[in-house]
Coordinates of N, CA and C in Angstrom, one line a residue:
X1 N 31.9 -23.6 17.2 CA 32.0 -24.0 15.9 C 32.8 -25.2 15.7
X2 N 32.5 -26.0 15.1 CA 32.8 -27.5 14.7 C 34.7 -27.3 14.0
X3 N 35.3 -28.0 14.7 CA 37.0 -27.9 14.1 C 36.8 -28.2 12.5
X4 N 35.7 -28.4 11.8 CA 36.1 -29.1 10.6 C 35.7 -27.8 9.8
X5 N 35.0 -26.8 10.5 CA 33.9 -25.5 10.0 C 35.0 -24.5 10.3
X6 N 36.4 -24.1 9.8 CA 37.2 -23.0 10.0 C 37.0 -21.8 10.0
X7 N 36.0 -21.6 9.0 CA 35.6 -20.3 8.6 C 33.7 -20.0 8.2
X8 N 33.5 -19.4 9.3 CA 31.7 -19.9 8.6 C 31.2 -19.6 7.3
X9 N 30.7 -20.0 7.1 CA 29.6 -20.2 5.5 C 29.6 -19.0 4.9
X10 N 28.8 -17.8 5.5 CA 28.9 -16.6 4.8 C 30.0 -16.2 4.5
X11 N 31.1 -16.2 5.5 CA 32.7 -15.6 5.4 C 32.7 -16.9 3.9
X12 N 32.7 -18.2 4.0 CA 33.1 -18.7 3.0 C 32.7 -18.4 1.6
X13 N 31.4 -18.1 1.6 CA 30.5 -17.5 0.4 C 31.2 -16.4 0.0
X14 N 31.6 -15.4 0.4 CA 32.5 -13.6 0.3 C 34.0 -14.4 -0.2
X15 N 34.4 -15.0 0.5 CA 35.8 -15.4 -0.4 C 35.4 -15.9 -1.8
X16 N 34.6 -16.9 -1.9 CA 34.5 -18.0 -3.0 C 34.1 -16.5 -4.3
X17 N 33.2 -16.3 -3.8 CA 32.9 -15.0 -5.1 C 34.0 -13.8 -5.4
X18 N 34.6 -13.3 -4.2 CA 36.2 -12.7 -4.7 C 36.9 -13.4 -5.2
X19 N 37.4 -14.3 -5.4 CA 38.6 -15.6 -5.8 C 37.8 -15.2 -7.1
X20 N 36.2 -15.9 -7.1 CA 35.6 -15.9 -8.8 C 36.0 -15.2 -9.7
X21 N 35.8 -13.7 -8.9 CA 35.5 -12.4 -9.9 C 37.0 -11.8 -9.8
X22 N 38.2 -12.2 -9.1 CA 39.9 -11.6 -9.4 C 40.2 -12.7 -10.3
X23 N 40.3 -14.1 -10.2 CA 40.0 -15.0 -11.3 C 40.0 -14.4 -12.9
X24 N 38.7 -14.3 -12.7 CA 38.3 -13.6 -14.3 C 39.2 -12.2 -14.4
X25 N 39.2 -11.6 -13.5 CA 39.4 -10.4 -13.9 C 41.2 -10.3 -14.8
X26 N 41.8 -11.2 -14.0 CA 43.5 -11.7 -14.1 C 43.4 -12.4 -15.4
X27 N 42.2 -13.5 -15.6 CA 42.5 -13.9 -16.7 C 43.0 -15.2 -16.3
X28 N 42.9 -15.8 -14.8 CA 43.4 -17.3 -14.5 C 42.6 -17.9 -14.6
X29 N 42.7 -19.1 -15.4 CA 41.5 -20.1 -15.0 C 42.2 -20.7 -13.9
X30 N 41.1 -22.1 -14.0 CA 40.8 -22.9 -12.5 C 42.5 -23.6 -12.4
X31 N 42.7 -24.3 -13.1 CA 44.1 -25.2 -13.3 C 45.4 -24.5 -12.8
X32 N 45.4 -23.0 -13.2 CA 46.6 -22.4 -13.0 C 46.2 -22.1 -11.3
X33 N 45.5 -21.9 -11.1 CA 45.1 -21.4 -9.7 C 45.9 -22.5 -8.8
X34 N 45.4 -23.8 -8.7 CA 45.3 -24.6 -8.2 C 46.9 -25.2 -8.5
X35 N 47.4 -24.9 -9.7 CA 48.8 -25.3 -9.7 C 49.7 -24.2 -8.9
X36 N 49.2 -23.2 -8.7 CA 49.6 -21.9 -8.3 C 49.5 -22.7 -6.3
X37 N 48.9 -23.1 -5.8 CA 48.1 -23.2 -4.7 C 49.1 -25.1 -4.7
X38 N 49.4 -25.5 -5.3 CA 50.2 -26.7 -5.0 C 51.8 -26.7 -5.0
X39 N 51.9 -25.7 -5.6 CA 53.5 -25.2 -5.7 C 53.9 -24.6 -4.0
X40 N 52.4 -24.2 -3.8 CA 52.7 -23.8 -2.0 C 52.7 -24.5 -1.0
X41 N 52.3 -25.6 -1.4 CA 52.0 -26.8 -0.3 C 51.1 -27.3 -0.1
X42 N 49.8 -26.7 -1.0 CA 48.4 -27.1 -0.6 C 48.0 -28.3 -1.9
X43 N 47.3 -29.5 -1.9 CA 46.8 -30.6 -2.7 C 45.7 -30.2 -3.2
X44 N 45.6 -29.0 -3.9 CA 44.8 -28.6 -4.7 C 44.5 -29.2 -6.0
X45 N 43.5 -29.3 -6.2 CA 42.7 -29.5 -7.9 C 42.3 -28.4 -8.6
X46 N 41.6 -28.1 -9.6 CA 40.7 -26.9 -10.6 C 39.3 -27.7 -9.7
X47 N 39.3 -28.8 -9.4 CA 37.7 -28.7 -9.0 C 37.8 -28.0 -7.5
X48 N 38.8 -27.9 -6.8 CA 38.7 -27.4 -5.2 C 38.4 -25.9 -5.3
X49 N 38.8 -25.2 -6.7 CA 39.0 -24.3 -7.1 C 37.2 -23.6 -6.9
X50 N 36.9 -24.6 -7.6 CA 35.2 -24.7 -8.0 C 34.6 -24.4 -7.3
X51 N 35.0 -25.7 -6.7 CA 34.5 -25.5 -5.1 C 34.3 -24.4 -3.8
X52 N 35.5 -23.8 -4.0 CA 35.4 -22.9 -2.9 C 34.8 -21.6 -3.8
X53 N 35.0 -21.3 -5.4 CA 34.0 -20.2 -5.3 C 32.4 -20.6 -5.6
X54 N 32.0 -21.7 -5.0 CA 30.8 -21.8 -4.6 C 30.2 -21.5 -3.7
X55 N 30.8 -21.8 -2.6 CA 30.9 -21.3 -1.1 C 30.7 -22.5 -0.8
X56 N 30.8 -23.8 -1.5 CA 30.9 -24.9 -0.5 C 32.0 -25.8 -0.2
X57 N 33.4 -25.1 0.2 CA 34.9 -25.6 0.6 C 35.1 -25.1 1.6
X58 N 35.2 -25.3 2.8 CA 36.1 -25.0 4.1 C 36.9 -24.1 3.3
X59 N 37.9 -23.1 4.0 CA 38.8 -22.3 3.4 C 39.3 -22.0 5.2
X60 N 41.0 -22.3 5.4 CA 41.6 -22.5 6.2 C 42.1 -21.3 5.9
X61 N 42.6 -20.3 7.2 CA 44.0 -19.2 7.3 C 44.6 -19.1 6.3
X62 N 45.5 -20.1 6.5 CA 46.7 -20.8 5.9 C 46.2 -20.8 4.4
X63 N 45.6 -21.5 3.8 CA 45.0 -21.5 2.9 C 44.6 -19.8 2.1
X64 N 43.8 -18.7 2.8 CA 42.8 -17.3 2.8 C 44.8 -16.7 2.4
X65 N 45.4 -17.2 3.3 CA 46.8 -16.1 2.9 C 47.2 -16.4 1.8
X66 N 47.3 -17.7 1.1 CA 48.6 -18.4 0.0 C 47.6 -17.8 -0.7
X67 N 46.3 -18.1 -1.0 CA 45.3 -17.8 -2.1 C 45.8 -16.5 -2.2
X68 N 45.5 -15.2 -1.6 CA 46.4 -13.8 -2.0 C 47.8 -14.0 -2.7
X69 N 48.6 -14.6 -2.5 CA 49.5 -14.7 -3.0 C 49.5 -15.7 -4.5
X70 N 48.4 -16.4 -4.3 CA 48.8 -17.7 -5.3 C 48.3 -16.7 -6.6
X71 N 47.1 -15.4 -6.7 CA 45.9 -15.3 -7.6 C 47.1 -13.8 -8.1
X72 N 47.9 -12.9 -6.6 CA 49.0 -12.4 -7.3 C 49.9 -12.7 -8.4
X73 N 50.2 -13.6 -8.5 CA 51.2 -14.4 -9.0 C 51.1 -14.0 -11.1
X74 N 49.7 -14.3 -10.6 CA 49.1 -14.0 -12.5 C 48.6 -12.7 -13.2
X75 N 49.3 -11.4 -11.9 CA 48.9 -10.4 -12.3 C 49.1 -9.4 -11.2
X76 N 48.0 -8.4 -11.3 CA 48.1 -7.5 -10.3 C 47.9 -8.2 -8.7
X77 N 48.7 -7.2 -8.0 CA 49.3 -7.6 -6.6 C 47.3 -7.6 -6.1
X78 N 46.8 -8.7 -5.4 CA 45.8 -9.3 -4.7 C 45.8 -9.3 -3.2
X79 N 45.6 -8.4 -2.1 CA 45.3 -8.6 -0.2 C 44.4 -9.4 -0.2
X80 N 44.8 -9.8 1.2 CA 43.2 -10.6 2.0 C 42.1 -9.9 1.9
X81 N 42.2 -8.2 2.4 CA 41.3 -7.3 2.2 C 40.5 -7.7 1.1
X82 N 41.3 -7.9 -0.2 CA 40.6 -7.8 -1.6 C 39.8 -9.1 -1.3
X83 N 40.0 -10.3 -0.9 CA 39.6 -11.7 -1.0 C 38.2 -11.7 0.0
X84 N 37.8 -10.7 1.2 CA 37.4 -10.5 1.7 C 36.5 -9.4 2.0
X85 N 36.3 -8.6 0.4 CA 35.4 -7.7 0.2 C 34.2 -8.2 0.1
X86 N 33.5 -7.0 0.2 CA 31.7 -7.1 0.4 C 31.0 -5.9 0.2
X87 N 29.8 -6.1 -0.2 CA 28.8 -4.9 -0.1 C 27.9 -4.9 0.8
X88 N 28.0 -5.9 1.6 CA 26.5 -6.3 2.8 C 27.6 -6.8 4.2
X89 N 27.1 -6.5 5.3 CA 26.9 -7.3 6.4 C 27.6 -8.8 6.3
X90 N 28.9 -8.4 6.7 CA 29.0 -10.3 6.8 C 28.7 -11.1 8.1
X91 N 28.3 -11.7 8.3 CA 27.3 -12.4 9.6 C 29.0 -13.6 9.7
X92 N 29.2 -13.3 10.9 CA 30.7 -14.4 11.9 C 29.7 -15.2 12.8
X93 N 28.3 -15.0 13.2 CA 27.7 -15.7 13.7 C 26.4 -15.7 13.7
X94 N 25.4 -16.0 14.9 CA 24.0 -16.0 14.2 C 23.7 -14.7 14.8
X95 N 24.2 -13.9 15.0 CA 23.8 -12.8 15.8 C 24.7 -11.7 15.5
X96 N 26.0 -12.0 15.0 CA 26.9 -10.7 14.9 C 27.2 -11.0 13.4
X97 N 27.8 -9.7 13.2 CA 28.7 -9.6 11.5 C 29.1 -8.5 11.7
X98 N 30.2 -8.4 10.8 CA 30.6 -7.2 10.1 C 30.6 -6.5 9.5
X99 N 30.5 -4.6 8.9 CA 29.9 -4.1 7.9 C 31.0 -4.4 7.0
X100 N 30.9 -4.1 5.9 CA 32.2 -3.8 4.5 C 32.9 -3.2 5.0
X101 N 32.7 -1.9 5.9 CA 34.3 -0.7 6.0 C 34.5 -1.4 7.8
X102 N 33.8 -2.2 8.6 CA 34.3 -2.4 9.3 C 35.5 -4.0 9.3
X103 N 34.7 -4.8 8.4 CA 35.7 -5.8 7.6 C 36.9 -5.4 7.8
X104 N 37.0 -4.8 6.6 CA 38.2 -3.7 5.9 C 39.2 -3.6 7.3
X105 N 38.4 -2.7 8.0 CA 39.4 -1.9 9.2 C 39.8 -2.9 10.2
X106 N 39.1 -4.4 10.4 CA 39.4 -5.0 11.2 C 40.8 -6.0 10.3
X107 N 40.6 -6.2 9.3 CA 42.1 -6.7 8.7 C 42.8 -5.9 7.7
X108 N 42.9 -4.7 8.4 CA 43.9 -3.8 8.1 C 44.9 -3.2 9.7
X109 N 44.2 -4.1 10.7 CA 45.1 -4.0 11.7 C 44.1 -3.2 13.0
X110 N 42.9 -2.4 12.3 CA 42.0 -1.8 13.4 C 41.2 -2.7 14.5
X111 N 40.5 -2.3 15.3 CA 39.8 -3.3 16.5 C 38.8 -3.7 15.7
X112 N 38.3 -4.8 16.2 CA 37.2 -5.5 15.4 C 35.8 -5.3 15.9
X113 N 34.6 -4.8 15.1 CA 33.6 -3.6 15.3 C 32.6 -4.8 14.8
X114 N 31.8 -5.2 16.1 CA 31.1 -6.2 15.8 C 29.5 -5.7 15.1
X115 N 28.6 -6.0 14.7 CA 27.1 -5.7 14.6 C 26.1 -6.8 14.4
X116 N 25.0 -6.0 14.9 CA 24.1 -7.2 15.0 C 23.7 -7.4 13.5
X117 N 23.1 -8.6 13.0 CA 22.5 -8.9 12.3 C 21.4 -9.1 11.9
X118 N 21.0 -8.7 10.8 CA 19.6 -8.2 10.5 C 18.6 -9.3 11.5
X119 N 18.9 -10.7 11.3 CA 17.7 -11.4 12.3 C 17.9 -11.6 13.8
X120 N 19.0 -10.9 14.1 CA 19.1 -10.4 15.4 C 18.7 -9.3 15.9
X121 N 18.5 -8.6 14.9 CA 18.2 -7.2 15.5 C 16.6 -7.4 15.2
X122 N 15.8 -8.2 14.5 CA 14.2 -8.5 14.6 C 14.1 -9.3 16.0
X123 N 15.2 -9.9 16.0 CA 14.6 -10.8 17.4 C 14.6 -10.0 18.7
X124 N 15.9 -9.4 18.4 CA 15.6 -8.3 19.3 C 14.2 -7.0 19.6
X125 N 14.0 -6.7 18.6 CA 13.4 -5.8 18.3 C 11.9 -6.6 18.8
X126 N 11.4 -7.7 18.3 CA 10.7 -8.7 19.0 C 10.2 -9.0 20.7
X127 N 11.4 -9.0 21.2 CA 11.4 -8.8 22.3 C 11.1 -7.5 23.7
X128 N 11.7 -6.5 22.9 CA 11.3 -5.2 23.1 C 9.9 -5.1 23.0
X129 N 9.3 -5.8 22.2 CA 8.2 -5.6 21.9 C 7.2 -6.2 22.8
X130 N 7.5 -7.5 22.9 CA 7.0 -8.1 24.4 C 7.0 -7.4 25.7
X131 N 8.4 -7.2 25.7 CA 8.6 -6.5 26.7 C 7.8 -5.1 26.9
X132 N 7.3 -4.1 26.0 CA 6.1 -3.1 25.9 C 4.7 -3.4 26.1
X133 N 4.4 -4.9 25.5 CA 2.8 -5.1 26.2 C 2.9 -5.6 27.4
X134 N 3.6 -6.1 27.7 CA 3.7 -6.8 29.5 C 3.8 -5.4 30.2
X135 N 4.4 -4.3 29.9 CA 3.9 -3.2 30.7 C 3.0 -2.2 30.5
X136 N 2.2 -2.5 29.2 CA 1.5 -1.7 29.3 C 0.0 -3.0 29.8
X137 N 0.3 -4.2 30.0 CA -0.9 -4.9 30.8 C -0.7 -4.6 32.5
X138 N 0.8 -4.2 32.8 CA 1.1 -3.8 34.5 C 0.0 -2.9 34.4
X139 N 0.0 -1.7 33.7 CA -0.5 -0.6 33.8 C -1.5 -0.4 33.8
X140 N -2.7 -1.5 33.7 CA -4.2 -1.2 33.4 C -4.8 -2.3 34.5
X141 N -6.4 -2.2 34.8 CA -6.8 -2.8 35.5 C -7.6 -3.5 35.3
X142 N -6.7 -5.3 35.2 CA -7.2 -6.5 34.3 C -9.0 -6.8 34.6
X143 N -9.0 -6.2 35.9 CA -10.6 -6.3 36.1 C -11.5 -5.7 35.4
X144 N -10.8 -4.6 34.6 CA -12.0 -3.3 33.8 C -12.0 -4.6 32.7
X145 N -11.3 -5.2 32.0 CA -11.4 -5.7 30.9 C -12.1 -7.4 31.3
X146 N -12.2 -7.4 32.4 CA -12.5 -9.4 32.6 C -11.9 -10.0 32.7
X147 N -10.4 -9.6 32.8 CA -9.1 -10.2 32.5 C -7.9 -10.6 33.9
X148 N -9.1 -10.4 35.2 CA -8.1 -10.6 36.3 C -7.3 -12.0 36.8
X149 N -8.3 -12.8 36.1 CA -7.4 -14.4 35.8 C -6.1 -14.4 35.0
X150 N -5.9 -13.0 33.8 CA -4.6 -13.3 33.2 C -3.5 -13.9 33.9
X151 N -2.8 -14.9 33.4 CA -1.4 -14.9 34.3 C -0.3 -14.6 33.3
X152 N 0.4 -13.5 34.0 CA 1.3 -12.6 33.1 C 2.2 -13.8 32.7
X153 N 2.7 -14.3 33.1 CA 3.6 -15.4 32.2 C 3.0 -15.7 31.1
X154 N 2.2 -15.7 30.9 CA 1.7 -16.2 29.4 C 1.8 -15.5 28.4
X155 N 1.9 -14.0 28.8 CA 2.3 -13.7 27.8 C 3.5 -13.5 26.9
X156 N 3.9 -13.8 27.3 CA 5.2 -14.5 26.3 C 5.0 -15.5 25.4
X157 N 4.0 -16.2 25.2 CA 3.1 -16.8 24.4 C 1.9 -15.8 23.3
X158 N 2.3 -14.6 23.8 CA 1.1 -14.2 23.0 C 1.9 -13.4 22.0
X159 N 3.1 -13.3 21.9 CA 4.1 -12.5 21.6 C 3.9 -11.1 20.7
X160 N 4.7 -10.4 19.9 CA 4.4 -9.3 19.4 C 3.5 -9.2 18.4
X161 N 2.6 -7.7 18.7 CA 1.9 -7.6 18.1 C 1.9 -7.5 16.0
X162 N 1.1 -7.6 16.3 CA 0.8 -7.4 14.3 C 0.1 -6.4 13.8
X163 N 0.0 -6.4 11.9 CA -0.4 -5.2 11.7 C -2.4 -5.4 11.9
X164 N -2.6 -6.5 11.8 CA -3.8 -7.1 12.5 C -4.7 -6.7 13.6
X165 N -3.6 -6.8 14.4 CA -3.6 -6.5 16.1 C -4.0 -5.3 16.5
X166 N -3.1 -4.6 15.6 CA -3.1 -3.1 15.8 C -4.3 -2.4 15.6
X167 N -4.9 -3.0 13.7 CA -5.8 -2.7 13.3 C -7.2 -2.5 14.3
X168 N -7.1 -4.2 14.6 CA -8.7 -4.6 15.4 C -8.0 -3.9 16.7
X169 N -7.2 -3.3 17.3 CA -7.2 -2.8 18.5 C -7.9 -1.2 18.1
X170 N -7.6 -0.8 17.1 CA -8.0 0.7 16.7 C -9.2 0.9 16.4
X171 N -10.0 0.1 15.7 CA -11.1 -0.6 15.8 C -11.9 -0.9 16.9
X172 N -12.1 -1.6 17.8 CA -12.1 -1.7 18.6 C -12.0 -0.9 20.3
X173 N -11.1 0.2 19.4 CA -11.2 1.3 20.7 C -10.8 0.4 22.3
X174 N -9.4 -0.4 22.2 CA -9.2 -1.1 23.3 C -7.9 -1.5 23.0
X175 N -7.0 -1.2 24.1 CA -5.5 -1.6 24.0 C -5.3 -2.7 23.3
X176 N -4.3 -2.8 22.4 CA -4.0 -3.8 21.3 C -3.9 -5.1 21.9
X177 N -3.0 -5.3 23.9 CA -2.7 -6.6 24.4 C -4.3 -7.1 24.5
X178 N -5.5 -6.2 24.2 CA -6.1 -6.9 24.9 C -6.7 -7.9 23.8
X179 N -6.7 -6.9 22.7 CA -7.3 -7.8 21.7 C -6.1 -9.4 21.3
X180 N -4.8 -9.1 21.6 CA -4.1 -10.2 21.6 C -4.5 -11.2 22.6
X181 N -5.1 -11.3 23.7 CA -5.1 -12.1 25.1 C -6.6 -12.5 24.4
X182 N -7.2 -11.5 23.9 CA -8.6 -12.5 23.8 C -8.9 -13.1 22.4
X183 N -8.0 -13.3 21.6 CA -7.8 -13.6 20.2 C -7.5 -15.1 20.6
X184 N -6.3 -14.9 21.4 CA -5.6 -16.7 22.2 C -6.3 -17.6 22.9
X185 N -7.4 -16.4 23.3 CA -8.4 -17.4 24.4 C -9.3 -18.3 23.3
X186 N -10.2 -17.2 22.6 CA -10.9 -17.5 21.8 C -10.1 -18.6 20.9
X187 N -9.1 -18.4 19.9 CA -8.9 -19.4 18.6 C -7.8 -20.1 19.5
X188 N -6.7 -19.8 20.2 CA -5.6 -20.5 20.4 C -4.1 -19.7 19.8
X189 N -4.5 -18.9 19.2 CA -3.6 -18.5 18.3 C -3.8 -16.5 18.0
X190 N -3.3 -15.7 17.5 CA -3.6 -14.6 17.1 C -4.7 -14.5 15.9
X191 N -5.1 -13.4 15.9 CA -6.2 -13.1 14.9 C -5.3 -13.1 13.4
X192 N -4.7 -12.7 13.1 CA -3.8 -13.0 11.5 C -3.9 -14.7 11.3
X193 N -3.2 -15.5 11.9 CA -3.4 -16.6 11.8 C -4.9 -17.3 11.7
X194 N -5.7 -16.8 13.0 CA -7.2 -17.5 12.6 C -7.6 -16.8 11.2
X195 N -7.5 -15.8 11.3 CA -7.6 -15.8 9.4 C -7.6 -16.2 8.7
X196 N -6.3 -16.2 8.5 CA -5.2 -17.3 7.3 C -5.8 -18.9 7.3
X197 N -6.1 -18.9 8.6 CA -7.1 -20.8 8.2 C -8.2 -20.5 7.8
X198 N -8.6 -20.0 7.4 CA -10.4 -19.5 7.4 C -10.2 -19.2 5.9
X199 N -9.6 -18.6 5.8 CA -9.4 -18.4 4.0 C -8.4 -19.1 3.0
X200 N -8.9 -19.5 2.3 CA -8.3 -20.3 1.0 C -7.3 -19.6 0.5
X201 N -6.1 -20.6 0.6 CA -4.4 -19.7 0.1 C -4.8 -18.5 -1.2
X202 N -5.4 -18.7 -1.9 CA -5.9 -17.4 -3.4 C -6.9 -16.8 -2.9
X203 N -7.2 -16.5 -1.6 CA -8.4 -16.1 -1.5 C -8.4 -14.0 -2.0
X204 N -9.0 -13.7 -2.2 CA -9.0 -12.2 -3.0 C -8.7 -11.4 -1.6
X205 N -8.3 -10.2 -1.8 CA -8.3 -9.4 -0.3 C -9.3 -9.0 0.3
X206 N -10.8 -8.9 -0.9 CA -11.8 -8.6 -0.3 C -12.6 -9.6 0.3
X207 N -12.3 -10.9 0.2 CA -12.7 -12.2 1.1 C -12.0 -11.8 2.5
X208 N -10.4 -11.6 1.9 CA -10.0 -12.1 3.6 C -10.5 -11.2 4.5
X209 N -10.5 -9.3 3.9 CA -10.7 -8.8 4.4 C -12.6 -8.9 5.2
X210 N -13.3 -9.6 4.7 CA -14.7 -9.9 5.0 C -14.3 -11.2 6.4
X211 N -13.7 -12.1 6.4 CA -13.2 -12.7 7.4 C -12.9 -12.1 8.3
X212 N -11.9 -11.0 8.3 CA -10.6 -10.3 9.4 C -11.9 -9.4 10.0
X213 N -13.3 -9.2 9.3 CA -14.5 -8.5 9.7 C -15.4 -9.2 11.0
X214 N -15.7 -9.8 10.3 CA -16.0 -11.4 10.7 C -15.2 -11.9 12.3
X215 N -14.3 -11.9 11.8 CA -12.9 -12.2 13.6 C -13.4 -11.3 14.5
X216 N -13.4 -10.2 13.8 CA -13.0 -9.0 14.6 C -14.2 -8.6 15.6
X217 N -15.3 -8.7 15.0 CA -16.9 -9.0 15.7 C -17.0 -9.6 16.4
X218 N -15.8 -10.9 16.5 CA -16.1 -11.8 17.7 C -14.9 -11.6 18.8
X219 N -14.7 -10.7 18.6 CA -13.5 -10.5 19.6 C -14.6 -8.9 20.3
X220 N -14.8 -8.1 19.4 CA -15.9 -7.5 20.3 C -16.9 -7.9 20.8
X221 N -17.4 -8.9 20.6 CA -18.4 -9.5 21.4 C -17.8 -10.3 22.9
X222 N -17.0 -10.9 22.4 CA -16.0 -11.7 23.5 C -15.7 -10.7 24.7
X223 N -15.1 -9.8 24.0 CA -14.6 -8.0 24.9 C -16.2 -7.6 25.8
X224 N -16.6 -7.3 25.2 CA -17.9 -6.7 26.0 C -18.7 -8.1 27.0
X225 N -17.9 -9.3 26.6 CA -19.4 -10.0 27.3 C -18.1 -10.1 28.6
X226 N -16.8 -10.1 28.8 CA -15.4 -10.2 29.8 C -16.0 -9.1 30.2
X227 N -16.1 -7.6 30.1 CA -15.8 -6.9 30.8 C -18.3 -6.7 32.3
X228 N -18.8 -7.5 31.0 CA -20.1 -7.4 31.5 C -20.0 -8.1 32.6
X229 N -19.4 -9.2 32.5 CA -19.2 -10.3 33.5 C -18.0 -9.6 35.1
X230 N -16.8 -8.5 34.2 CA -16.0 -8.4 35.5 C -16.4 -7.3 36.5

C-alpha cells in the first residue's frame, strides 16, 4: 500500500460515516470539530471535516485517535471502537476483511481474525470449480467423446461452468465439460455468451430462449458428429 494511502478506502469510508452520524448525534457541526482537531495539533478546516466523512481523506493513527477524543469533547465519551463500527465486512485488502464483532475484538486488544471477502471467496470458489471439471475430464475417455486432441491446459480457458452449461449439459445427456470444450471450439467463447450476441440487448426471454435452442442443436450435432468420427 502506497505511504500516502494510511488507511484503505473501505476502512476510510466506516470512519467518515461514524464521525458523520456521532457528529449529528452530539450536536457538533463541522467548525467545532475541526477547531476541536486544531487545538491538538492537526491543521484542520470544517471542509477536511467534509471530507473525511465522505470517505475521500486519508485518515492517519494519529489523526483515528485525536478524532475520539476531539468528537468526546462535545459530549458523550466517543472509542475508536465507536469510530470504527460497522454492519458488513470491512475489506483491509482485496482478499481479506473483517466481520463487525471481529473488528470490535481486534481493537479491543483480541488477536486479529482475518476473512475472506465476498469477491474472494467467488474467486475462489471459481477456481474450485475449475479445479472439478479438469477432474472430472481426467476421469473420462476423451476418445468416447472425439476429444483425444484436448490439451488439458486449456482448460483454464474454458473456466467455470454456468447455469447455461449446466442446462445444455442436462439436455444433452453429456457431462457439462463437454458441452463447455465444444461450445469454445465451435463459437470461441461459452454458449451464454454466443447467445448474448445473437440476441438484441431487449430481446424477450422467449427469443433468447429460441436462440439458447438453436445453440444447443448445434452443439448436439457437433457432439455426435466428434464422437462418429472418434
Amino acid at each position: 500500500m502506497p505511504p500516502s494511502d494510511p488507511v484503505p478506502q473501505a476502512i476510510r469510508a466506516v470512519i467518515g460515516q461514524n464521525v458523520a452520524r456521532i457528529r449529528a448525534d452530539q450536536g457538533i457541526n463541522a467548525e467545532t470539530l475541526a477547531e476541536n482537531m486544531r487545538t491538538a495539533g492537526f491543521a484542520w478546516a470544517a471542509q477536511r471535516v467534509y471530507e473525511l466523512e465522505a470517505g475521500r481523506k486519508n485518515v492517519s493513527i494519529a489523526e483515528l485517535l485525536t478524532l475520539a477524543a476531539a468528537i468526546s469533547r462535545s459530549g458523550e465519551v466517543v472509542t475508536v471502537p465507536d469510530l470504527m463500527r460497522s454492519e458488513d465486512l470491512v475489506p483491509v485488502s482485496e482478499v481479506m476483511g473483517l466481520t463487525p464483532t471481529d473488528m470490535h475484538a481486534a481493537l479491543t486488544g483480541e488477536p486479529v481474525v482475518l476473512s475472506l471477502t465476498p469477491q474472494a471467496r467467488q474467486r475462489f470458489r471459481g477456481l474450485a470449480e475449475r479445479a472439478s471439471v479438469a477432474a472430472d475430464v481426467a476421469m473420462h475417455d476423451l476418445a468416447e467423446w472425439g476429444l483425444q486432441d484436448l490439451d488439458m491446459d486449456a482448460l483454464d480457458a474454458v473456466g467455470a461452468p454456468d447455469a447455461a452449461d449446466r442446462k445444455a449439459a442436462t439436455k444433452l445427456g453429456v457431462p457439462v465439460w463437454v458441452v463447455q470444450v465444444t461450445a469454445r471450439r465451435l463459437w470461441g467463447r461459452q454458449l451464454s455468451a454466443e447467445r448474448d450476441a445473437e440476441v438484441d440487448p431487449g430481446a424477450t426471454a422467449q427469443a433468447r430462449g429460441h436462440v439458447t435452442r438453436a445453440l444447443t442443436e448445434q452443439l448436439r450435432m457437433e457432439i455426435e458428429r466428434r464422437r462418429g468420427n472418434g
